[in-house]
Coordinates of C-alpha atoms in Angstrom, one line a residue:
M1 CA -40.3 -49.1 27.9
K2 CA -38.1 -49.8 24.9
K3 CA -35.2 -52.1 25.1
W4 CA -32.0 -50.2 25.7
N5 CA -28.5 -51.0 24.5
D6 CA -25.9 -51.5 27.2
K7 CA -24.2 -48.3 26.0
T8 CA -27.4 -46.3 26.5
K9 CA -27.9 -47.7 30.0
V10 CA -24.3 -46.9 31.0
T11 CA -24.6 -43.4 29.5
C12 CA -27.8 -42.7 31.4
S13 CA -26.3 -44.1 34.6
I14 CA -23.2 -42.0 34.4
L15 CA -24.6 -38.9 32.8
G16 CA -28.1 -39.3 34.2
L17 CA -28.1 -36.0 35.9
S18 CA -27.1 -34.1 32.8
F19 CA -29.1 -36.2 30.4
R20 CA -32.1 -37.1 32.5
V21 CA -34.4 -35.5 29.9
F22 CA -32.7 -37.4 27.1
C23 CA -32.9 -40.7 29.0
S24 CA -36.6 -40.0 29.9
K25 CA -37.4 -39.5 26.2
K26 CA -35.5 -42.6 25.2
G27 CA -37.4 -44.5 27.9

């Protein structure tokens, strides 16, 4: 799993439901 920036982590946490695919690809 790649290192995430704090901004990315927050975005995935807040918008995880909408961007779960995006977060999965980033991970």
